[in-house]
Amino acid sequence: MLEALQQLKKLQHHPIRGVRYLSRWTEFHLRPTETEDKLSMDAQQYWNAPNPELLQPYSHWRGAGIFADDDRWLAWGRKHLELYQQFSRMMGLTTPPRRIVDWGCGGGANAVHFAPLAEAYVGIEIARPSLQECARQLEAEGFRNFEPVLINVSAPETALAQIKQKCDLFLAIGVFEVFPTPEYGLRVLRIARELLNEGGVAFIQIRFIRDSWSSRPKRFAYKRNFADNNAYRVETFWDEAEKCGFLPQAVRLVPHEKVNDRTNYAYFMLAT
């Protein structure tokens, strides 16, 4: 409550913004939370809506929304590859990953940069059009060994039965924040550990929680909150990764990401 009063005091000369802030604060603190099953169903429906032109920018499709700027689309995946390579050098990793699993591959913004490292690239999605677009972008780059895996939000573990060989690198960039709940994200983290060979690594980006209530998981109204739906405290995610059998090696915090004008990004490098 004290935080809300302090914020309203700052906004006293902006009554419309103040009312909006108070409305969001009240909803967050008083609205009943929804179950993971309900949020999962809403997420499945949202990402498979019949108006893909509204969703493509959030699935990182080339030419959509802010990624109509092709330099920005290329920069999104390139910066992730560079950070992965920095982490790898720090860890003394010299062998490129033979197989990569990209959880939430979207339109291929990361895939076109990471796939050249590997012999096979597995893309996991809940929306078939994004799998098809990722395949199209990789094929345009001359990469033919793309393995699409389609799952339902409610059953992420079904990916295990569809992926016949383990991987050396597990990627999850721009996807943990749209998961239904923090607990759901930990399910995926356990799946990642099961999918990885010994000696493999996971490169995962999350949204991290600051002191403000507005950075915490919402747990209601998925369609409206999807971009800010899920987050973790940095130390909590580190601890949970250890519980899943990982050896966390490094984390980099990016308070503000200029490429897409988003905040509170944390990138983890987890070893097996």
PDB file of C-alpha atoms in Angstrom:
ATOM      1  CA  MET A   1       0.000   0.000   0.000  1.00  0.00           C
ATOM      2  CA  LEU A   2       2.834   2.422   0.840  1.00  0.00           C
ATOM      3  CA  GLU A   3       4.329   1.881  -2.617  1.00  0.00           C
ATOM      4  CA  ALA A   4       0.971   2.648  -4.234  1.00  0.00           C
ATOM      5  CA  LEU A   5       0.552   5.853  -2.219  1.00  0.00           C
ATOM      6  CA  GLN A   6       4.054   7.003  -3.142  1.00  0.00           C
ATOM      7  CA  GLN A   7       3.362   6.340  -6.817  1.00  0.00           C
ATOM      8  CA  LEU A   8       0.022   8.162  -6.698  1.00  0.00           C
ATOM      9  CA  LYS A   9       1.745  11.141  -5.103  1.00  0.00           C
ATOM     10  CA  LYS A  10       4.135  11.251  -8.054  1.00  0.00           C
ATOM     11  CA  LEU A  11       1.160  11.151 -10.407  1.00  0.00           C
ATOM     12  CA  GLN A  12      -0.947  13.750  -8.607  1.00  0.00           C
ATOM     13  CA  HIS A  13      -0.546  16.162 -11.520  1.00  0.00           C
ATOM     14  CA  HIS A  14      -1.544  13.432 -14.004  1.00  0.00           C
ATOM     15  CA  PRO A  15      -5.029  12.391 -12.841  1.00  0.00           C
ATOM     16  CA  ILE A  16      -5.774  10.035 -15.751  1.00  0.00           C
ATOM     17  CA  ARG A  17      -2.516   8.159 -15.289  1.00  0.00           C
ATOM     18  CA  GLY A  18      -3.149   8.082 -11.543  1.00  0.00           C
ATOM     19  CA  VAL A  19      -6.590   6.531 -11.982  1.00  0.00           C
ATOM     20  CA  ARG A  20      -5.177   3.933 -14.362  1.00  0.00           C
ATOM     21  CA  TYR A  21      -2.398   3.073 -11.917  1.00  0.00           C
ATOM     22  CA  LEU A  22      -4.856   2.729  -9.030  1.00  0.00           C
ATOM     23  CA  SER A  23      -7.111   0.518 -11.146  1.00  0.00           C
ATOM     24  CA  ARG A  24      -4.227  -1.807 -12.038  1.00  0.00           C
ATOM     25  CA  TRP A  25      -3.007  -1.909  -8.435  1.00  0.00           C
ATOM     26  CA  THR A  26      -6.492  -2.745  -7.137  1.00  0.00           C
ATOM     27  CA  GLU A  27      -7.018  -5.483  -9.710  1.00  0.00           C
ATOM     28  CA  PHE A  28      -3.632  -7.064  -9.021  1.00  0.00           C
ATOM     29  CA  HIS A  29      -4.155  -7.193  -5.276  1.00  0.00           C
ATOM     30  CA  LEU A  30      -7.877  -7.992  -5.096  1.00  0.00           C
ATOM     31  CA  ARG A  31      -8.778  -9.993  -8.190  1.00  0.00           C
ATOM     32  CA  PRO A  32      -8.874 -13.773  -7.589  1.00  0.00           C
ATOM     33  CA  THR A  33      -6.086 -15.676  -9.280  1.00  0.00           C
ATOM     34  CA  GLU A  34      -6.892 -18.197 -12.004  1.00  0.00           C
ATOM     35  CA  THR A  35      -5.768 -21.803 -12.080  1.00  0.00           C
ATOM     36  CA  GLU A  36      -2.869 -22.997 -14.197  1.00  0.00           C
ATOM     37  CA  ASP A  37      -5.305 -25.079 -16.244  1.00  0.00           C
ATOM     38  CA  LYS A  38      -7.405 -21.991 -17.024  1.00  0.00           C
ATOM     39  CA  LEU A  39      -4.365 -19.884 -17.897  1.00  0.00           C
ATOM     40  CA  SER A  40      -2.943 -22.698 -20.048  1.00  0.00           C
ATOM     41  CA  MET A  41      -6.194 -22.973 -21.977  1.00  0.00           C
ATOM     42  CA  ASP A  42      -6.268 -19.211 -22.498  1.00  0.00           C
ATOM     43  CA  ALA A  43      -2.646 -19.229 -23.678  1.00  0.00           C
ATOM     44  CA  GLN A  44      -3.348 -22.017 -26.172  1.00  0.00           C
ATOM     45  CA  GLN A  45      -6.309 -20.094 -27.574  1.00  0.00           C
ATOM     46  CA  TYR A  46      -4.452 -16.793 -27.651  1.00  0.00           C
ATOM     47  CA  TRP A  47      -1.430 -17.988 -29.608  1.00  0.00           C
ATOM     48  CA  ASN A  48      -3.645 -19.876 -32.056  1.00  0.00           C
ATOM     49  CA  ALA A  49      -6.094 -17.025 -32.655  1.00  0.00           C
ATOM     50  CA  PRO A  50      -7.432 -16.542 -36.205  1.00  0.00           C
ATOM     51  CA  ASN A  51      -5.816 -13.080 -36.468  1.00  0.00           C
ATOM     52  CA  PRO A  52      -2.117 -13.995 -36.701  1.00  0.00           C
ATOM     53  CA  GLU A  53      -1.125 -10.534 -37.886  1.00  0.00           C
ATOM     54  CA  LEU A  54      -1.687  -9.361 -34.308  1.00  0.00           C
ATOM     55  CA  LEU A  55       0.404 -12.182 -32.853  1.00  0.00           C
ATOM     56  CA  GLN A  56       3.297 -12.380 -35.306  1.00  0.00           C
ATOM     57  CA  PRO A  57       5.234  -9.457 -33.773  1.00  0.00           C
ATOM     58  CA  TYR A  58       5.159 -11.186 -30.371  1.00  0.00           C
ATOM     59  CA  SER A  59       6.337 -14.446 -31.953  1.00  0.00           C
ATOM     60  CA  HIS A  60       9.259 -12.588 -33.545  1.00  0.00           C
ATOM     61  CA  TRP A  61       8.198 -12.998 -37.175  1.00  0.00           C
ATOM     62  CA  ARG A  62      10.355 -11.253 -39.708  1.00  0.00           C
ATOM     63  CA  GLY A  63       8.630  -8.183 -41.126  1.00  0.00           C
ATOM     64  CA  ALA A  64       5.917  -8.015 -38.430  1.00  0.00           C
ATOM     65  CA  GLY A  65       5.393  -5.111 -36.032  1.00  0.00           C
ATOM     66  CA  ILE A  66       8.655  -3.667 -34.769  1.00  0.00           C
ATOM     67  CA  PHE A  67      10.434  -6.346 -36.805  1.00  0.00           C
ATOM     68  CA  ALA A  68       9.324  -4.693 -40.016  1.00  0.00           C
ATOM     69  CA  ASP A  69      12.761  -3.173 -39.493  1.00  0.00           C
ATOM     70  CA  ASP A  70      14.866  -6.086 -40.716  1.00  0.00           C
ATOM     71  CA  ASP A  71      17.972  -4.824 -38.956  1.00  0.00           C
ATOM     72  CA  ARG A  72      16.084  -4.995 -35.673  1.00  0.00           C
ATOM     73  CA  TRP A  73      14.879  -8.543 -36.394  1.00  0.00           C
ATOM     74  CA  LEU A  74      18.421  -9.667 -37.151  1.00  0.00           C
ATOM     75  CA  ALA A  75      19.786  -7.828 -34.113  1.00  0.00           C
ATOM     76  CA  TRP A  76      17.380  -9.687 -31.803  1.00  0.00           C
ATOM     77  CA  GLY A  77      18.866 -13.108 -32.515  1.00  0.00           C
ATOM     78  CA  ARG A  78      22.410 -11.883 -33.097  1.00  0.00           C
ATOM     79  CA  LYS A  79      22.716 -10.377 -29.624  1.00  0.00           C
ATOM     80  CA  HIS A  80      21.550 -13.659 -28.081  1.00  0.00           C
ATOM     81  CA  LEU A  81      24.109 -15.623 -30.055  1.00  0.00           C
ATOM     82  CA  GLU A  82      26.844 -13.217 -28.959  1.00  0.00           C
ATOM     83  CA  LEU A  83      25.829 -13.537 -25.311  1.00  0.00           C
ATOM     84  CA  TYR A  84      25.720 -17.334 -25.582  1.00  0.00           C
ATOM     85  CA  GLN A  85      29.216 -17.273 -27.084  1.00  0.00           C
ATOM     86  CA  GLN A  86      30.471 -15.019 -24.286  1.00  0.00           C
ATOM     87  CA  PHE A  87      29.084 -17.396 -21.670  1.00  0.00           C
ATOM     88  CA  SER A  88      30.599 -20.357 -23.551  1.00  0.00           C
ATOM     89  CA  ARG A  89      34.062 -18.785 -23.588  1.00  0.00           C
ATOM     90  CA  MET A  90      33.773 -18.058 -19.881  1.00  0.00           C
ATOM     91  CA  MET A  91      32.962 -21.737 -19.272  1.00  0.00           C
ATOM     92  CA  GLY A  92      35.700 -22.982 -21.598  1.00  0.00           C
ATOM     93  CA  LEU A  93      33.237 -24.619 -24.018  1.00  0.00           C
ATOM     94  CA  THR A  94      34.930 -25.189 -27.365  1.00  0.00           C
ATOM     95  CA  THR A  95      32.771 -27.855 -29.053  1.00  0.00           C
ATOM     96  CA  PRO A  96      29.729 -26.495 -30.909  1.00  0.00           C
ATOM     97  CA  PRO A  97      26.352 -28.073 -30.057  1.00  0.00           C
ATOM     98  CA  ARG A  98      25.457 -30.927 -32.401  1.00  0.00           C
ATOM     99  CA  ARG A  99      21.735 -30.695 -31.652  1.00  0.00           C
ATOM    100  CA  ILE A 100      19.822 -27.638 -30.455  1.00  0.00           C
ATOM    101  CA  VAL A 101      16.309 -27.530 -29.002  1.00  0.00           C
ATOM    102  CA  ASP A 102      14.616 -24.129 -29.232  1.00  0.00           C
ATOM    103  CA  TRP A 103      11.563 -23.987 -26.942  1.00  0.00           C
ATOM    104  CA  GLY A 104       9.228 -21.375 -28.406  1.00  0.00           C
ATOM    105  CA  CYS A 105      11.123 -20.882 -31.659  1.00  0.00           C
ATOM    106  CA  GLY A 106       8.520 -18.452 -33.015  1.00  0.00           C
ATOM    107  CA  GLY A 107       9.314 -17.022 -36.406  1.00  0.00           C
ATOM    108  CA  GLY A 108      12.962 -18.037 -36.287  1.00  0.00           C
ATOM    109  CA  ALA A 109      14.646 -14.832 -35.118  1.00  0.00           C
ATOM    110  CA  ASN A 110      17.027 -16.826 -32.924  1.00  0.00           C
ATOM    111  CA  ALA A 111      17.064 -19.925 -35.101  1.00  0.00           C
ATOM    112  CA  VAL A 112      18.698 -18.270 -38.110  1.00  0.00           C
ATOM    113  CA  HIS A 113      21.675 -17.368 -35.912  1.00  0.00           C
ATOM    114  CA  PHE A 114      21.982 -20.523 -33.818  1.00  0.00           C
ATOM    115  CA  ALA A 115      21.156 -23.208 -36.393  1.00  0.00           C
ATOM    116  CA  PRO A 116      24.442 -22.796 -38.332  1.00  0.00           C
ATOM    117  CA  LEU A 117      26.238 -24.041 -35.189  1.00  0.00           C
ATOM    118  CA  ALA A 118      24.445 -27.392 -35.241  1.00  0.00           C
ATOM    119  CA  GLU A 119      23.715 -30.442 -37.351  1.00  0.00           C
ATOM    120  CA  ALA A 120      20.048 -30.503 -36.326  1.00  0.00           C
ATOM    121  CA  TYR A 121      17.721 -27.840 -34.963  1.00  0.00           C
ATOM    122  CA  VAL A 122      14.528 -28.758 -33.083  1.00  0.00           C
ATOM    123  CA  GLY A 123      11.855 -26.086 -32.799  1.00  0.00           C
ATOM    124  CA  ILE A 124       9.072 -26.496 -30.228  1.00  0.00           C
ATOM    125  CA  GLU A 125       5.892 -24.460 -30.595  1.00  0.00           C
ATOM    126  CA  ILE A 126       2.238 -24.372 -29.612  1.00  0.00           C
ATOM    127  CA  ALA A 127       1.263 -22.643 -32.888  1.00  0.00           C
ATOM    128  CA  ARG A 128       1.758 -24.479 -36.184  1.00  0.00           C
ATOM    129  CA  PRO A 129       2.111 -21.262 -38.281  1.00  0.00           C
ATOM    130  CA  SER A 130       5.161 -20.252 -36.236  1.00  0.00           C
ATOM    131  CA  LEU A 131       6.776 -23.657 -36.802  1.00  0.00           C
ATOM    132  CA  GLN A 132       6.164 -23.258 -40.524  1.00  0.00           C
ATOM    133  CA  GLU A 133       7.586 -19.737 -40.528  1.00  0.00           C
ATOM    134  CA  CYS A 134      10.682 -20.834 -38.602  1.00  0.00           C
ATOM    135  CA  ALA A 135      11.228 -23.636 -41.114  1.00  0.00           C
ATOM    136  CA  ARG A 136      10.823 -21.169 -43.977  1.00  0.00           C
ATOM    137  CA  GLN A 137      13.400 -18.775 -42.557  1.00  0.00           C
ATOM    138  CA  LEU A 138      15.907 -21.574 -41.961  1.00  0.00           C
ATOM    139  CA  GLU A 139      15.395 -22.993 -45.418  1.00  0.00           C
ATOM    140  CA  ALA A 140      16.009 -19.549 -46.894  1.00  0.00           C
ATOM    141  CA  GLU A 141      19.358 -19.602 -45.081  1.00  0.00           C
ATOM    142  CA  GLY A 142      20.184 -23.002 -46.570  1.00  0.00           C
ATOM    143  CA  PHE A 143      19.551 -24.999 -43.379  1.00  0.00           C
ATOM    144  CA  ARG A 144      17.618 -28.203 -44.067  1.00  0.00           C
ATOM    145  CA  ASN A 145      17.759 -30.133 -40.772  1.00  0.00           C
ATOM    146  CA  PHE A 146      14.875 -28.485 -38.962  1.00  0.00           C
ATOM    147  CA  GLU A 147      12.723 -30.755 -36.788  1.00  0.00           C
ATOM    148  CA  PRO A 148       9.344 -29.198 -35.876  1.00  0.00           C
ATOM    149  CA  VAL A 149       7.594 -30.275 -32.675  1.00  0.00           C
ATOM    150  CA  LEU A 150       4.011 -29.127 -32.011  1.00  0.00           C
ATOM    151  CA  ILE A 151       2.654 -29.357 -28.466  1.00  0.00           C
ATOM    152  CA  ASN A 152      -0.333 -28.113 -26.497  1.00  0.00           C
ATOM    153  CA  VAL A 153       0.280 -25.617 -23.704  1.00  0.00           C
ATOM    154  CA  SER A 154      -1.435 -27.920 -21.213  1.00  0.00           C
ATOM    155  CA  ALA A 155       0.962 -30.810 -21.893  1.00  0.00           C
ATOM    156  CA  PRO A 156       4.553 -29.614 -22.329  1.00  0.00           C
ATOM    157  CA  GLU A 157       5.894 -33.026 -21.315  1.00  0.00           C
ATOM    158  CA  THR A 158       4.635 -34.512 -24.610  1.00  0.00           C
ATOM    159  CA  ALA A 159       7.675 -32.920 -26.240  1.00  0.00           C
ATOM    160  CA  LEU A 160       9.794 -35.633 -24.627  1.00  0.00           C
ATOM    161  CA  ALA A 161       8.072 -38.370 -26.620  1.00  0.00           C
ATOM    162  CA  GLN A 162       8.456 -36.450 -29.895  1.00  0.00           C
ATOM    163  CA  ILE A 163      12.166 -35.707 -29.556  1.00  0.00           C
ATOM    164  CA  LYS A 164      14.050 -38.930 -30.166  1.00  0.00           C
ATOM    165  CA  GLN A 165      17.583 -37.704 -29.482  1.00  0.00           C
ATOM    166  CA  LYS A 166      18.907 -35.572 -26.679  1.00  0.00           C
ATOM    167  CA  CYS A 167      20.414 -32.170 -27.365  1.00  0.00           C
ATOM    168  CA  ASP A 168      23.559 -30.279 -26.448  1.00  0.00           C
ATOM    169  CA  LEU A 169      21.972 -26.819 -26.201  1.00  0.00           C
ATOM    170  CA  PHE A 170      18.504 -25.937 -24.922  1.00  0.00           C
ATOM    171  CA  LEU A 171      17.322 -22.446 -25.855  1.00  0.00           C
ATOM    172  CA  ALA A 172      14.366 -20.567 -24.386  1.00  0.00           C
ATOM    173  CA  ILE A 173      14.434 -16.893 -25.332  1.00  0.00           C
ATOM    174  CA  GLY A 174      11.403 -14.635 -25.010  1.00  0.00           C
ATOM    175  CA  VAL A 175       9.144 -17.471 -23.899  1.00  0.00           C
ATOM    176  CA  PHE A 176       9.335 -17.993 -20.113  1.00  0.00           C
ATOM    177  CA  GLU A 177       7.624 -14.640 -19.574  1.00  0.00           C
ATOM    178  CA  VAL A 178       4.517 -15.788 -21.467  1.00  0.00           C
ATOM    179  CA  PHE A 179       4.150 -19.099 -19.615  1.00  0.00           C
ATOM    180  CA  PRO A 180       0.898 -19.494 -17.648  1.00  0.00           C
ATOM    181  CA  THR A 181       2.512 -19.558 -14.192  1.00  0.00           C
ATOM    182  CA  PRO A 182       5.962 -19.670 -12.553  1.00  0.00           C
ATOM    183  CA  GLU A 183       5.291 -23.303 -11.650  1.00  0.00           C
ATOM    184  CA  TYR A 184       4.676 -24.093 -15.311  1.00  0.00           C
ATOM    185  CA  GLY A 185       8.059 -22.593 -16.142  1.00  0.00           C
ATOM    186  CA  LEU A 186       9.689 -24.972 -13.678  1.00  0.00           C
ATOM    187  CA  ARG A 187       7.997 -27.885 -15.463  1.00  0.00           C
ATOM    188  CA  VAL A 188       9.693 -26.747 -18.657  1.00  0.00           C
ATOM    189  CA  LEU A 189      12.973 -26.356 -16.791  1.00  0.00           C
ATOM    190  CA  ARG A 190      12.752 -30.006 -15.695  1.00  0.00           C
ATOM    191  CA  ILE A 191      11.957 -31.025 -19.266  1.00  0.00           C
ATOM    192  CA  ALA A 192      15.018 -29.103 -20.440  1.00  0.00           C
ATOM    193  CA  ARG A 193      17.230 -31.039 -18.044  1.00  0.00           C
ATOM    194  CA  GLU A 194      15.800 -34.316 -19.304  1.00  0.00           C
ATOM    195  CA  LEU A 195      16.356 -33.318 -22.916  1.00  0.00           C
ATOM    196  CA  LEU A 196      20.004 -32.389 -22.450  1.00  0.00           C
ATOM    197  CA  ASN A 197      23.011 -34.642 -22.833  1.00  0.00           C
ATOM    198  CA  GLU A 198      25.533 -34.684 -20.007  1.00  0.00           C
ATOM    199  CA  GLY A 199      27.855 -31.801 -20.720  1.00  0.00           C
ATOM    200  CA  GLY A 200      25.087 -29.862 -22.433  1.00  0.00           C
ATOM    201  CA  VAL A 201      23.911 -26.391 -21.471  1.00  0.00           C
ATOM    202  CA  ALA A 202      20.678 -24.429 -21.259  1.00  0.00           C
ATOM    203  CA  PHE A 203      20.580 -20.774 -22.281  1.00  0.00           C
ATOM    204  CA  ILE A 204      17.381 -19.295 -20.857  1.00  0.00           C
ATOM    205  CA  GLN A 205      15.979 -15.783 -20.613  1.00  0.00           C
ATOM    206  CA  ILE A 206      13.375 -14.795 -18.022  1.00  0.00           C
ATOM    207  CA  ARG A 207      11.780 -11.582 -16.772  1.00  0.00           C
ATOM    208  CA  PHE A 208      13.023 -10.803 -13.263  1.00  0.00           C
ATOM    209  CA  ILE A 209      11.036  -9.336 -10.389  1.00  0.00           C
ATOM    210  CA  ARG A 210      12.000  -5.967  -8.980  1.00  0.00           C
ATOM    211  CA  ASP A 211      10.660  -4.494  -5.739  1.00  0.00           C
ATOM    212  CA  SER A 212       7.536  -3.219  -7.478  1.00  0.00           C
ATOM    213  CA  TRP A 213       4.318  -5.278  -7.490  1.00  0.00           C
ATOM    214  CA  SER A 214       3.910  -4.539 -11.211  1.00  0.00           C
ATOM    215  CA  SER A 215       6.838  -6.833 -12.111  1.00  0.00           C
ATOM    216  CA  ARG A 216       5.335  -9.845 -10.323  1.00  0.00           C
ATOM    217  CA  PRO A 217       3.391 -12.659 -12.082  1.00  0.00           C
ATOM    218  CA  LYS A 218      -0.204 -11.677 -12.857  1.00  0.00           C
ATOM    219  CA  ARG A 219      -2.073 -15.048 -12.766  1.00  0.00           C
ATOM    220  CA  PHE A 220      -5.234 -13.648 -14.365  1.00  0.00           C
ATOM    221  CA  ALA A 221      -6.507 -12.280 -17.698  1.00  0.00           C
ATOM    222  CA  TYR A 222      -3.858 -14.004 -19.828  1.00  0.00           C
ATOM    223  CA  LYS A 223      -4.816 -12.290 -23.079  1.00  0.00           C
ATOM    224  CA  ARG A 224      -4.289  -8.858 -21.547  1.00  0.00           C
ATOM    225  CA  ASN A 225      -1.229  -9.701 -19.445  1.00  0.00           C
ATOM    226  CA  PHE A 226       0.609 -12.245 -21.615  1.00  0.00           C
ATOM    227  CA  ALA A 227       3.696 -10.092 -22.227  1.00  0.00           C
ATOM    228  CA  ASP A 228       4.161  -9.564 -18.468  1.00  0.00           C
ATOM    229  CA  ASN A 229       2.532 -12.745 -17.282  1.00  0.00           C
ATOM    230  CA  ASN A 230       5.407 -14.580 -15.627  1.00  0.00           C
ATOM    231  CA  ALA A 231       8.562 -13.583 -13.766  1.00  0.00           C
ATOM    232  CA  TYR A 232      10.951 -14.785 -11.062  1.00  0.00           C
ATOM    233  CA  ARG A 233      13.349 -13.355  -8.591  1.00  0.00           C
ATOM    234  CA  VAL A 234      16.832 -13.979  -9.923  1.00  0.00           C
ATOM    235  CA  GLU A 235      17.962 -15.924  -6.876  1.00  0.00           C
ATOM    236  CA  THR A 236      14.778 -18.018  -6.942  1.00  0.00           C
ATOM    237  CA  PHE A 237      15.276 -19.087 -10.542  1.00  0.00           C
ATOM    238  CA  TRP A 238      18.929 -19.909  -9.808  1.00  0.00           C
ATOM    239  CA  ASP A 239      17.905 -22.064  -6.840  1.00  0.00           C
ATOM    240  CA  GLU A 240      15.130 -23.800  -8.782  1.00  0.00           C
ATOM    241  CA  ALA A 241      17.533 -24.590 -11.616  1.00  0.00           C
ATOM    242  CA  GLU A 242      19.799 -26.324  -9.102  1.00  0.00           C
ATOM    243  CA  LYS A 243      16.852 -28.346  -7.804  1.00  0.00           C
ATOM    244  CA  CYS A 244      16.183 -29.488 -11.378  1.00  0.00           C
ATOM    245  CA  GLY A 245      19.728 -30.847 -11.638  1.00  0.00           C
ATOM    246  CA  PHE A 246      21.461 -27.918 -13.319  1.00  0.00           C
ATOM    247  CA  LEU A 247      24.689 -26.227 -12.311  1.00  0.00           C
ATOM    248  CA  PRO A 248      24.068 -22.498 -12.858  1.00  0.00           C
ATOM    249  CA  GLN A 249      27.174 -20.862 -14.284  1.00  0.00           C
ATOM    250  CA  ALA A 250      26.271 -17.265 -15.014  1.00  0.00           C
ATOM    251  CA  VAL A 251      23.474 -14.725 -15.223  1.00  0.00           C
ATOM    252  CA  ARG A 252      23.366 -11.373 -16.976  1.00  0.00           C
ATOM    253  CA  LEU A 253      20.754  -8.757 -16.104  1.00  0.00           C
ATOM    254  CA  VAL A 254      19.444  -6.384 -18.748  1.00  0.00           C
ATOM    255  CA  PRO A 255      17.220  -3.807 -17.006  1.00  0.00           C
ATOM    256  CA  HIS A 256      16.164  -2.330 -20.365  1.00  0.00           C
ATOM    257  CA  GLU A 257      16.331  -4.098 -23.716  1.00  0.00           C
ATOM    258  CA  LYS A 258      16.602  -1.513 -26.484  1.00  0.00           C
ATOM    259  CA  VAL A 259      15.778  -3.879 -29.353  1.00  0.00           C
ATOM    260  CA  ASN A 260      12.163  -4.341 -28.240  1.00  0.00           C
ATOM    261  CA  ASP A 261      11.892  -1.674 -25.515  1.00  0.00           C
ATOM    262  CA  ARG A 262      11.185  -4.208 -22.761  1.00  0.00           C
ATOM    263  CA  THR A 263      12.499  -4.337 -19.200  1.00  0.00           C
ATOM    264  CA  ASN A 264      13.756  -6.742 -16.521  1.00  0.00           C
ATOM    265  CA  TYR A 265      15.491  -9.405 -18.648  1.00  0.00           C
ATOM    266  CA  ALA A 266      17.798 -11.979 -17.071  1.00  0.00           C
ATOM    267  CA  TYR A 267      19.838 -14.454 -19.132  1.00  0.00           C
ATOM    268  CA  PHE A 268      20.987 -17.673 -17.452  1.00  0.00           C
ATOM    269  CA  MET A 269      23.613 -20.149 -18.544  1.00  0.00           C
ATOM    270  CA  LEU A 270      22.977 -23.517 -16.906  1.00  0.00           C
ATOM    271  CA  ALA A 271      25.310 -26.522 -17.173  1.00  0.00           C
ATOM    272  CA  THR A 272      24.413 -30.184 -16.728  1.00  0.00           C
TER     273      THR A 272
END
